mmCIF file with all atom_site columns, C-alpha atoms and ligand atoms in Angstrom:
data_model
loop_
_atom_site.group_PDB
_atom_site.id
_atom_site.type_symbol
_atom_site.label_atom_id
_atom_site.label_alt_id
_atom_site.label_comp_id
_atom_site.label_asym_id
_atom_site.label_entity_id
_atom_site.label_seq_id
_atom_site.pdbx_PDB_ins_code
_atom_site.Cartn_x
_atom_site.Cartn_y
_atom_site.Cartn_z
_atom_site.occupancy
_atom_site.B_iso_or_equiv
_atom_site.pdbx_formal_charge
_atom_site.auth_seq_id
_atom_site.auth_comp_id
_atom_site.auth_asym_id
_atom_site.auth_atom_id
_atom_site.pdbx_PDB_model_num
ATOM   1   C CA  . MET A 1 1   ? -12.856 -7.054  -14.739 1.00 63.00 ? 1   MET A CA  1
ATOM   2   C CA  . ASP A 1 2   ? -9.898  -5.164  -14.612 1.00 88.00 ? 2   ASP A CA  1
ATOM   3   C CA  . LYS A 1 3   ? -11.019 -1.708  -13.171 1.00 93.00 ? 3   LYS A CA  1
ATOM   4   C CA  . LEU A 1 4   ? -10.737 -0.695  -9.426  1.00 95.00 ? 4   LEU A CA  1
ATOM   5   C CA  . GLN A 1 5   ? -15.220 0.045   -9.213  1.00 96.00 ? 5   GLN A CA  1
ATOM   6   C CA  . ILE A 1 6   ? -16.165 2.463   -7.104  1.00 97.00 ? 6   ILE A CA  1
ATOM   7   C CA  . LYS A 1 7   ? -19.203 2.888   -5.755  1.00 98.00 ? 7   LYS A CA  1
ATOM   8   C CA  . ARG A 1 8   ? -20.935 6.255   -4.548  1.00 98.00 ? 8   ARG A CA  1
ATOM   9   C CA  . LEU A 1 9   ? -23.126 5.201   -1.661  1.00 97.00 ? 9   LEU A CA  1
ATOM   10  C CA  . ARG A 1 10  ? -23.141 9.255   -0.655  1.00 94.00 ? 10  ARG A CA  1
ATOM   11  C CA  . GLU A 1 11  ? -24.312 12.186  -2.389  1.00 93.00 ? 11  GLU A CA  1
ATOM   12  C CA  . GLY A 1 12  ? -21.264 14.390  -2.687  1.00 93.00 ? 12  GLY A CA  1
ATOM   13  C CA  . ALA A 1 13  ? -18.512 11.660  -1.917  1.00 97.00 ? 13  ALA A CA  1
ATOM   14  C CA  . ASN A 1 14  ? -15.530 12.141  -3.951  1.00 97.00 ? 14  ASN A CA  1
ATOM   15  C CA  . LEU A 1 15  ? -13.648 9.343   -6.247  1.00 97.00 ? 15  LEU A CA  1
ATOM   16  C CA  . PRO A 1 16  ? -10.524 8.527   -4.842  1.00 97.00 ? 16  PRO A CA  1
ATOM   17  C CA  . ARG A 1 17  ? -7.744  9.015   -7.391  1.00 95.00 ? 17  ARG A CA  1
ATOM   18  C CA  . ARG A 1 18  ? -3.882  9.097   -7.285  1.00 96.00 ? 18  ARG A CA  1
ATOM   19  C CA  . ALA A 1 19  ? -1.786  12.283  -7.019  1.00 93.00 ? 19  ALA A CA  1
ATOM   20  C CA  . THR A 1 20  ? -0.311  11.638  -10.529 1.00 96.00 ? 20  THR A CA  1
ATOM   21  C CA  . GLU A 1 21  ? 0.118   9.228   -12.643 1.00 95.00 ? 21  GLU A CA  1
ATOM   22  C CA  . SER A 1 22  ? 2.772   7.259   -10.680 1.00 96.00 ? 22  SER A CA  1
ATOM   23  C CA  . SER A 1 23  ? 0.916   7.287   -7.529  1.00 96.00 ? 23  SER A CA  1
ATOM   24  C CA  . ALA A 1 24  ? 0.778   3.654   -6.054  1.00 96.00 ? 24  ALA A CA  1
ATOM   25  C CA  . GLY A 1 25  ? -2.048  5.311   -3.901  1.00 97.00 ? 25  GLY A CA  1
ATOM   26  C CA  . TYR A 1 26  ? -5.248  6.321   -4.421  1.00 98.00 ? 26  TYR A CA  1
ATOM   27  C CA  . ASP A 1 27  ? -6.391  9.816   -1.975  1.00 98.00 ? 27  ASP A CA  1
ATOM   28  C CA  . LEU A 1 28  ? -9.377  8.684   -0.078  1.00 98.00 ? 28  LEU A CA  1
ATOM   29  C CA  . CYS A 1 29  ? -11.281 11.621  0.567   1.00 98.00 ? 29  CYS A CA  1
ATOM   30  C CA  . ALA A 1 30  ? -13.545 12.372  3.954   1.00 98.00 ? 30  ALA A CA  1
ATOM   31  C CA  . CYS A 1 31  ? -17.140 12.421  3.146   1.00 98.00 ? 31  CYS A CA  1
ATOM   32  C CA  . LEU A 1 32  ? -19.026 15.080  5.832   1.00 97.00 ? 32  LEU A CA  1
ATOM   33  C CA  . PRO A 1 33  ? -21.650 16.396  4.000   1.00 93.00 ? 33  PRO A CA  1
ATOM   34  C CA  . GLU A 1 34  ? -24.076 17.021  6.901   1.00 92.00 ? 34  GLU A CA  1
ATOM   35  C CA  . GLU A 1 35  ? -21.529 17.727  9.512   1.00 93.00 ? 35  GLU A CA  1
ATOM   36  C CA  . GLY A 1 36  ? -18.780 20.055  6.777   1.00 94.00 ? 36  GLY A CA  1
ATOM   37  C CA  . GLU A 1 37  ? -16.474 19.563  9.559   1.00 97.00 ? 37  GLU A CA  1
ATOM   38  C CA  . ILE A 1 38  ? -14.995 17.559  12.540  1.00 98.00 ? 38  ILE A CA  1
ATOM   39  C CA  . THR A 1 39  ? -12.304 19.248  14.938  1.00 98.00 ? 39  THR A CA  1
ATOM   40  C CA  . LEU A 1 40  ? -9.751  15.940  16.080  1.00 98.00 ? 40  LEU A CA  1
ATOM   41  C CA  . ALA A 1 41  ? -8.446  17.564  19.849  1.00 98.00 ? 41  ALA A CA  1
ATOM   42  C CA  . PRO A 1 42  ? -5.121  16.624  20.386  1.00 98.00 ? 42  PRO A CA  1
ATOM   43  C CA  . GLY A 1 43  ? -5.085  12.611  21.142  1.00 98.00 ? 43  GLY A CA  1
ATOM   44  C CA  . GLN A 1 44  ? -9.101  12.099  19.806  1.00 98.00 ? 44  GLN A CA  1
ATOM   45  C CA  . ALA A 1 45  ? -9.729  9.215   17.435  1.00 98.00 ? 45  ALA A CA  1
ATOM   46  C CA  . HIS A 1 46  ? -12.187 9.820   14.949  1.00 98.00 ? 46  HIS A CA  1
ATOM   47  C CA  . ILE A 1 47  ? -13.821 6.992   12.683  1.00 98.00 ? 47  ILE A CA  1
ATOM   48  C CA  . PHE A 1 48  ? -13.778 8.940   9.267   1.00 98.00 ? 48  PHE A CA  1
ATOM   49  C CA  . PRO A 1 49  ? -16.644 7.652   6.316   1.00 98.00 ? 49  PRO A CA  1
ATOM   50  C CA  . THR A 1 50  ? -15.506 8.542   2.856   1.00 98.00 ? 50  THR A CA  1
ATOM   51  C CA  . GLY A 1 51  ? -18.860 7.894   1.144   1.00 98.00 ? 51  GLY A CA  1
ATOM   52  C CA  . ILE A 1 52  ? -17.603 5.030   -1.513  1.00 98.00 ? 52  ILE A CA  1
ATOM   53  C CA  . ALA A 1 53  ? -17.230 0.866   -1.897  1.00 98.00 ? 53  ALA A CA  1
ATOM   54  C CA  . VAL A 1 54  ? -14.909 -0.894  -4.284  1.00 98.00 ? 54  VAL A CA  1
ATOM   55  C CA  . GLY A 1 55  ? -14.706 -3.334  -6.288  1.00 96.00 ? 55  GLY A CA  1
ATOM   56  C CA  . MET A 1 56  ? -11.608 -4.984  -6.608  1.00 95.00 ? 56  MET A CA  1
ATOM   57  C CA  . PRO A 1 57  ? -9.961  -6.323  -9.686  1.00 90.00 ? 57  PRO A CA  1
ATOM   58  C CA  . HIS A 1 58  ? -9.749  -10.299 -9.917  1.00 84.00 ? 58  HIS A CA  1
ATOM   59  C CA  . GLY A 1 59  ? -6.715  -12.209 -8.923  1.00 83.00 ? 59  GLY A CA  1
ATOM   60  C CA  . GLN A 1 60  ? -6.053  -12.473 -4.998  1.00 92.00 ? 60  GLN A CA  1
ATOM   61  C CA  . MET A 1 61  ? -5.900  -8.831  -4.161  1.00 95.00 ? 61  MET A CA  1
ATOM   62  C CA  . VAL A 1 62  ? -5.851  -6.755  -0.769  1.00 97.00 ? 62  VAL A CA  1
ATOM   63  C CA  . GLY A 1 63  ? -6.437  -3.156  -0.374  1.00 98.00 ? 63  GLY A CA  1
ATOM   64  C CA  . LEU A 1 64  ? -4.379  -1.064  2.561   1.00 98.00 ? 64  LEU A CA  1
ATOM   65  C CA  . ILE A 1 65  ? -5.171  1.951   3.740   1.00 98.00 ? 65  ILE A CA  1
ATOM   66  C CA  . TYR A 1 66  ? -1.898  4.151   5.186   1.00 98.00 ? 66  TYR A CA  1
ATOM   67  C CA  . ALA A 1 67  ? -1.439  7.457   5.787   1.00 98.00 ? 67  ALA A CA  1
ATOM   68  C CA  . ARG A 1 68  ? -0.853  10.578  3.919   1.00 97.00 ? 68  ARG A CA  1
ATOM   69  C CA  . SER A 1 69  ? 2.910   11.157  5.164   1.00 96.00 ? 69  SER A CA  1
ATOM   70  C CA  . GLY A 1 70  ? 2.058   14.896  4.602   1.00 96.00 ? 70  GLY A CA  1
ATOM   71  C CA  . LEU A 1 71  ? -1.312  14.794  7.377   1.00 97.00 ? 71  LEU A CA  1
ATOM   72  C CA  . ALA A 1 72  ? 1.378   12.507  9.791   1.00 98.00 ? 72  ALA A CA  1
ATOM   73  C CA  . VAL A 1 73  ? 4.292   14.141  9.683   1.00 98.00 ? 73  VAL A CA  1
ATOM   74  C CA  . ARG A 1 74  ? 2.503   18.116  9.888   1.00 98.00 ? 74  ARG A CA  1
ATOM   75  C CA  . HIS A 1 75  ? 0.186   17.576  11.983  1.00 98.00 ? 75  HIS A CA  1
ATOM   76  C CA  . GLY A 1 76  ? 0.380   14.120  13.457  1.00 98.00 ? 76  GLY A CA  1
ATOM   77  C CA  . VAL A 1 77  ? -3.089  12.770  11.864  1.00 98.00 ? 77  VAL A CA  1
ATOM   78  C CA  . VAL A 1 78  ? -2.724  9.214   11.325  1.00 98.00 ? 78  VAL A CA  1
ATOM   79  C CA  . PRO A 1 79  ? -4.587  6.055   11.100  1.00 98.00 ? 79  PRO A CA  1
ATOM   80  C CA  . THR A 1 80  ? -5.878  4.737   14.383  1.00 98.00 ? 80  THR A CA  1
ATOM   81  C CA  . ASN A 1 81  ? -5.336  1.067   13.032  1.00 98.00 ? 81  ASN A CA  1
ATOM   82  C CA  . CYS A 1 82  ? -1.540  1.956   11.141  1.00 97.00 ? 82  CYS A CA  1
ATOM   83  C CA  . VAL A 1 83  ? -2.593  0.306   8.258   1.00 98.00 ? 83  VAL A CA  1
ATOM   84  C CA  . GLY A 1 84  ? -5.963  -0.786  7.411   1.00 98.00 ? 84  GLY A CA  1
ATOM   85  C CA  . VAL A 1 85  ? -6.972  -4.131  5.828   1.00 98.00 ? 85  VAL A CA  1
ATOM   86  C CA  . ILE A 1 86  ? -9.138  -4.432  2.811   1.00 98.00 ? 86  ILE A CA  1
ATOM   87  C CA  . ASP A 1 87  ? -10.542 -7.525  2.449   1.00 97.00 ? 87  ASP A CA  1
ATOM   88  C CA  . ALA A 1 88  ? -11.245 -8.227  -1.714  1.00 95.00 ? 88  ALA A CA  1
ATOM   89  C CA  . ASP A 1 89  ? -14.592 -9.430  -0.937  1.00 95.00 ? 89  ASP A CA  1
ATOM   90  C CA  . TYR A 1 90  ? -15.954 -6.399  1.160   1.00 97.00 ? 90  TYR A CA  1
ATOM   91  C CA  . THR A 1 91  ? -18.525 -4.578  -0.626  1.00 96.00 ? 91  THR A CA  1
ATOM   92  C CA  . GLY A 1 92  ? -19.329 -2.061  2.732   1.00 98.00 ? 92  GLY A CA  1
ATOM   93  C CA  . GLU A 1 93  ? -18.049 1.877   2.878   1.00 98.00 ? 93  GLU A CA  1
ATOM   94  C CA  . LEU A 1 94  ? -14.212 2.010   3.263   1.00 98.00 ? 94  LEU A CA  1
ATOM   95  C CA  . LEU A 1 95  ? -13.400 3.765   6.794   1.00 98.00 ? 95  LEU A CA  1
ATOM   96  C CA  . VAL A 1 96  ? -10.932 5.638   7.831   1.00 98.00 ? 96  VAL A CA  1
ATOM   97  C CA  . SER A 1 97  ? -10.233 5.997   11.401  1.00 98.00 ? 97  SER A CA  1
ATOM   98  C CA  . LEU A 1 98  ? -7.728  8.929   12.511  1.00 98.00 ? 98  LEU A CA  1
ATOM   99  C CA  . GLN A 1 99  ? -5.869  9.810   15.793  1.00 98.00 ? 99  GLN A CA  1
ATOM   100 C CA  . ASN A 1 100 ? -4.689  13.518  16.337  1.00 98.00 ? 100 ASN A CA  1
ATOM   101 C CA  . THR A 1 101 ? -1.116  12.635  17.751  1.00 98.00 ? 101 THR A CA  1
ATOM   102 C CA  . PHE A 1 102 ? 0.091   15.994  18.160  1.00 98.00 ? 102 PHE A CA  1
ATOM   103 C CA  . ASP A 1 103 ? -1.070  18.458  21.131  1.00 98.00 ? 103 ASP A CA  1
ATOM   104 C CA  . THR A 1 104 ? -3.025  20.836  19.092  1.00 98.00 ? 104 THR A CA  1
ATOM   105 C CA  . PRO A 1 105 ? -6.428  20.597  17.696  1.00 98.00 ? 105 PRO A CA  1
ATOM   106 C CA  . TYR A 1 106 ? -7.018  19.592  13.859  1.00 98.00 ? 106 TYR A CA  1
ATOM   107 C CA  . ILE A 1 107 ? -10.011 20.098  11.487  1.00 98.00 ? 107 ILE A CA  1
ATOM   108 C CA  . ILE A 1 108 ? -10.886 17.243  8.822   1.00 98.00 ? 108 ILE A CA  1
ATOM   109 C CA  . ARG A 1 109 ? -13.405 18.209  6.524   1.00 98.00 ? 109 ARG A CA  1
ATOM   110 C CA  . HIS A 1 110 ? -15.302 17.276  3.959   1.00 98.00 ? 110 HIS A CA  1
ATOM   111 C CA  . GLY A 1 111 ? -13.645 16.495  0.308   1.00 98.00 ? 111 GLY A CA  1
ATOM   112 C CA  . ASP A 1 112 ? -9.870  16.691  2.294   1.00 98.00 ? 112 ASP A CA  1
ATOM   113 C CA  . ARG A 1 113 ? -7.981  13.745  1.690   1.00 98.00 ? 113 ARG A CA  1
ATOM   114 C CA  . ILE A 1 114 ? -7.331  11.277  4.621   1.00 98.00 ? 114 ILE A CA  1
ATOM   115 C CA  . ALA A 1 115 ? -5.580  8.775   3.840   1.00 98.00 ? 115 ALA A CA  1
ATOM   116 C CA  . GLN A 1 116 ? -4.329  6.191   0.675   1.00 98.00 ? 116 GLN A CA  1
ATOM   117 C CA  . LEU A 1 117 ? -5.362  3.249   -0.799  1.00 98.00 ? 117 LEU A CA  1
ATOM   118 C CA  . VAL A 1 118 ? -3.045  1.102   -2.383  1.00 98.00 ? 118 VAL A CA  1
ATOM   119 C CA  . LEU A 1 119 ? -3.556  -2.530  -3.953  1.00 97.00 ? 119 LEU A CA  1
ATOM   120 C CA  . THR A 1 120 ? -1.886  -5.176  -3.860  1.00 96.00 ? 120 THR A CA  1
ATOM   121 C CA  . PRO A 1 121 ? -1.668  -8.951  -4.983  1.00 95.00 ? 121 PRO A CA  1
ATOM   122 C CA  . ILE A 1 122 ? -1.315  -11.581 -2.274  1.00 96.00 ? 122 ILE A CA  1
ATOM   123 C CA  . PHE A 1 123 ? -0.125  -14.424 -1.392  1.00 95.00 ? 123 PHE A CA  1
ATOM   124 C CA  . THR A 1 124 ? -2.410  -16.873 0.981   1.00 94.00 ? 124 THR A CA  1
ATOM   125 C CA  . PRO A 1 125 ? -1.502  -20.641 0.765   1.00 96.00 ? 125 PRO A CA  1
ATOM   126 C CA  . PRO A 1 126 ? -3.643  -23.342 2.743   1.00 97.00 ? 126 PRO A CA  1
ATOM   127 C CA  . ILE A 1 127 ? -1.584  -23.810 6.383   1.00 97.00 ? 127 ILE A CA  1
ATOM   128 C CA  . GLN A 1 128 ? 0.162   -26.686 6.797   1.00 98.00 ? 128 GLN A CA  1
ATOM   129 C CA  . GLU A 1 129 ? 1.687   -27.713 10.269  1.00 98.00 ? 129 GLU A CA  1
ATOM   130 C CA  . VAL A 1 130 ? 5.334   -29.380 10.336  1.00 98.00 ? 130 VAL A CA  1
ATOM   131 C CA  . GLU A 1 131 ? 7.343   -30.455 13.006  1.00 98.00 ? 131 GLU A CA  1
ATOM   132 C CA  . GLU A 1 132 ? 10.225  -29.039 11.763  1.00 97.00 ? 132 GLU A CA  1
ATOM   133 C CA  . LEU A 1 133 ? 10.907  -25.325 9.200   1.00 97.00 ? 133 LEU A CA  1
ATOM   134 C CA  . ALA A 1 134 ? 13.812  -26.212 6.677   1.00 96.00 ? 134 ALA A CA  1
ATOM   135 C CA  . ALA A 1 135 ? 17.277  -25.232 7.534   1.00 96.00 ? 135 ALA A CA  1
ATOM   136 C CA  . THR A 1 136 ? 17.781  -21.153 6.357   1.00 96.00 ? 136 THR A CA  1
ATOM   137 C CA  . GLY A 1 137 ? 20.538  -18.848 6.460   1.00 93.00 ? 137 GLY A CA  1
ATOM   138 C CA  . ARG A 1 138 ? 19.041  -16.964 9.826   1.00 94.00 ? 138 ARG A CA  1
ATOM   139 C CA  . GLY A 1 139 ? 17.797  -19.765 11.431  1.00 93.00 ? 139 GLY A CA  1
ATOM   140 C CA  . GLU A 1 140 ? 16.382  -18.640 14.423  1.00 93.00 ? 140 GLU A CA  1
ATOM   141 C CA  . GLY A 1 141 ? 18.712  -15.300 14.773  1.00 92.00 ? 141 GLY A CA  1
ATOM   142 C CA  . ARG A 1 142 ? 16.180  -12.451 15.905  1.00 91.00 ? 142 ARG A CA  1
ATOM   143 C CA  . PHE A 1 143 ? 16.851  -8.579  16.306  1.00 89.00 ? 143 PHE A CA  1
ATOM   144 C CA  . GLY A 1 144 ? 20.179  -7.092  15.789  1.00 88.00 ? 144 GLY A CA  1
ATOM   145 C CA  . SER A 1 145 ? 21.843  -10.692 14.932  1.00 89.00 ? 145 SER A CA  1
ATOM   146 C CA  . THR A 1 146 ? 23.224  -9.914  12.065  1.00 88.00 ? 146 THR A CA  1
ATOM   147 C CA  . GLY A 1 147 ? 26.141  -7.214  11.546  1.00 80.00 ? 147 GLY A CA  1
ATOM   148 C CA  . LYS A 1 148 ? 27.370  -7.074  15.434  1.00 77.00 ? 148 LYS A CA  1
ATOM   149 C CA  . ARG A 1 149 ? 30.710  -5.263  16.269  1.00 73.00 ? 149 ARG A CA  1
HETATM 150 O O1  . LIG B 2 .   ? -9.355  0.919   8.393   1.00 85.63 ? 201 LIG B O1  1
HETATM 151 C C1  . LIG B 2 .   ? -10.086 0.233   7.895   1.00 85.63 ? 201 LIG B C1  1
HETATM 152 C C2  . LIG B 2 .   ? -10.156 -1.134  8.075   1.00 85.63 ? 201 LIG B C2  1
HETATM 153 C C3  . LIG B 2 .   ? -10.845 -1.997  7.980   1.00 85.63 ? 201 LIG B C3  1
HETATM 154 N N1  . LIG B 2 .   ? -12.232 -1.613  7.134   1.00 85.63 ? 201 LIG B N1  1
HETATM 155 C C4  . LIG B 2 .   ? -13.424 -2.397  6.433   1.00 85.63 ? 201 LIG B C4  1
HETATM 156 C C5  . LIG B 2 .   ? -12.662 -3.028  4.991   1.00 85.63 ? 201 LIG B C5  1
HETATM 157 C C6  . LIG B 2 .   ? -11.940 -4.896  5.958   1.00 85.63 ? 201 LIG B C6  1
HETATM 158 O O2  . LIG B 2 .   ? -12.066 -5.383  5.047   1.00 85.63 ? 201 LIG B O2  1
HETATM 159 C C7  . LIG B 2 .   ? -13.424 -4.731  7.017   1.00 85.63 ? 201 LIG B C7  1
HETATM 160 C C8  . LIG B 2 .   ? -12.910 -5.754  8.114   1.00 85.63 ? 201 LIG B C8  1
HETATM 161 O O3  . LIG B 2 .   ? -11.858 -5.405  8.418   1.00 85.63 ? 201 LIG B O3  1
HETATM 162 P P1  . LIG B 2 .   ? -10.761 -6.277  9.351   1.00 85.63 ? 201 LIG B P1  1
HETATM 163 O O4  . LIG B 2 .   ? -10.952 -7.622  9.108   1.00 85.63 ? 201 LIG B O4  1
HETATM 164 O O5  . LIG B 2 .   ? -9.252  -5.792  9.771   1.00 85.63 ? 201 LIG B O5  1
HETATM 165 O O6  . LIG B 2 .   ? -11.222 -6.037  11.162  1.00 85.63 ? 201 LIG B O6  1
HETATM 166 P P2  . LIG B 2 .   ? -11.894 -7.164  12.274  1.00 85.63 ? 201 LIG B P2  1
HETATM 167 O O7  . LIG B 2 .   ? -11.619 -6.330  13.496  1.00 85.63 ? 201 LIG B O7  1
HETATM 168 O O8  . LIG B 2 .   ? -10.481 -8.178  12.202  1.00 85.63 ? 201 LIG B O8  1
HETATM 169 O O9  . LIG B 2 .   ? -12.754 -7.565  11.636  1.00 85.63 ? 201 LIG B O9  1
HETATM 170 P P3  . LIG B 2 .   ? -13.422 -8.938  11.512  1.00 85.63 ? 201 LIG B P3  1
HETATM 171 O O10 . LIG B 2 .   ? -13.876 -9.114  11.895  1.00 85.63 ? 201 LIG B O10 1
HETATM 172 O O11 . LIG B 2 .   ? -14.884 -8.272  10.515  1.00 85.63 ? 201 LIG B O11 1
HETATM 173 O O12 . LIG B 2 .   ? -12.613 -9.344  9.642   1.00 85.63 ? 201 LIG B O12 1
HETATM 174 O O13 . LIG B 2 .   ? -13.657 -3.383  7.579   1.00 85.63 ? 201 LIG B O13 1
HETATM 175 C C9  . LIG B 2 .   ? -12.135 -0.487  7.092   1.00 85.63 ? 201 LIG B C9  1
HETATM 176 O O14 . LIG B 2 .   ? -13.232 -0.201  6.296   1.00 85.63 ? 201 LIG B O14 1
HETATM 177 N N2  . LIG B 2 .   ? -11.328 0.388   6.425   1.00 85.63 ? 201 LIG B N2  1
#
């Protein structure tokens, strides 16, 4: 399987799509056939259904749900969980939790593009506990420890 499989779970659900051929993310749409729209009051969070489930191509993969920049920057509507992590074996509905961080209400309507799904390979080696880590150039130097004047 080398395709991203999509299963529509609700009637009226929009398929994810990339805005252009080079877009990294597949835009996810709110699926609100009954409500029609939901108003996010300032500070309010809501979990939006997308009406779809995904089957990821084989290999170690993860789906990451990121903000759409326009919605975030212009309207302050951002994923509540910062980035949603979609496990490759998750076959349930993709959900997008959004919060309105600005001080004006914002309306999300059925079919609105609310977030984007990015698929990426991951590396999940087994864990080995050790007494010492291999020496590195940075060592234990933390925040701001390089480039000091
Ligand atoms: O924004 C999100 C985040 C997660 N999920 C789904 C897919 C994911 O595989 C599952 C579990 O997410 P996660 O592992 O982040 O949640 P958890 O709170 O750690 O719960 P769990 O114990 O189920 O892993 O929920 C979404 O639909 N949207």
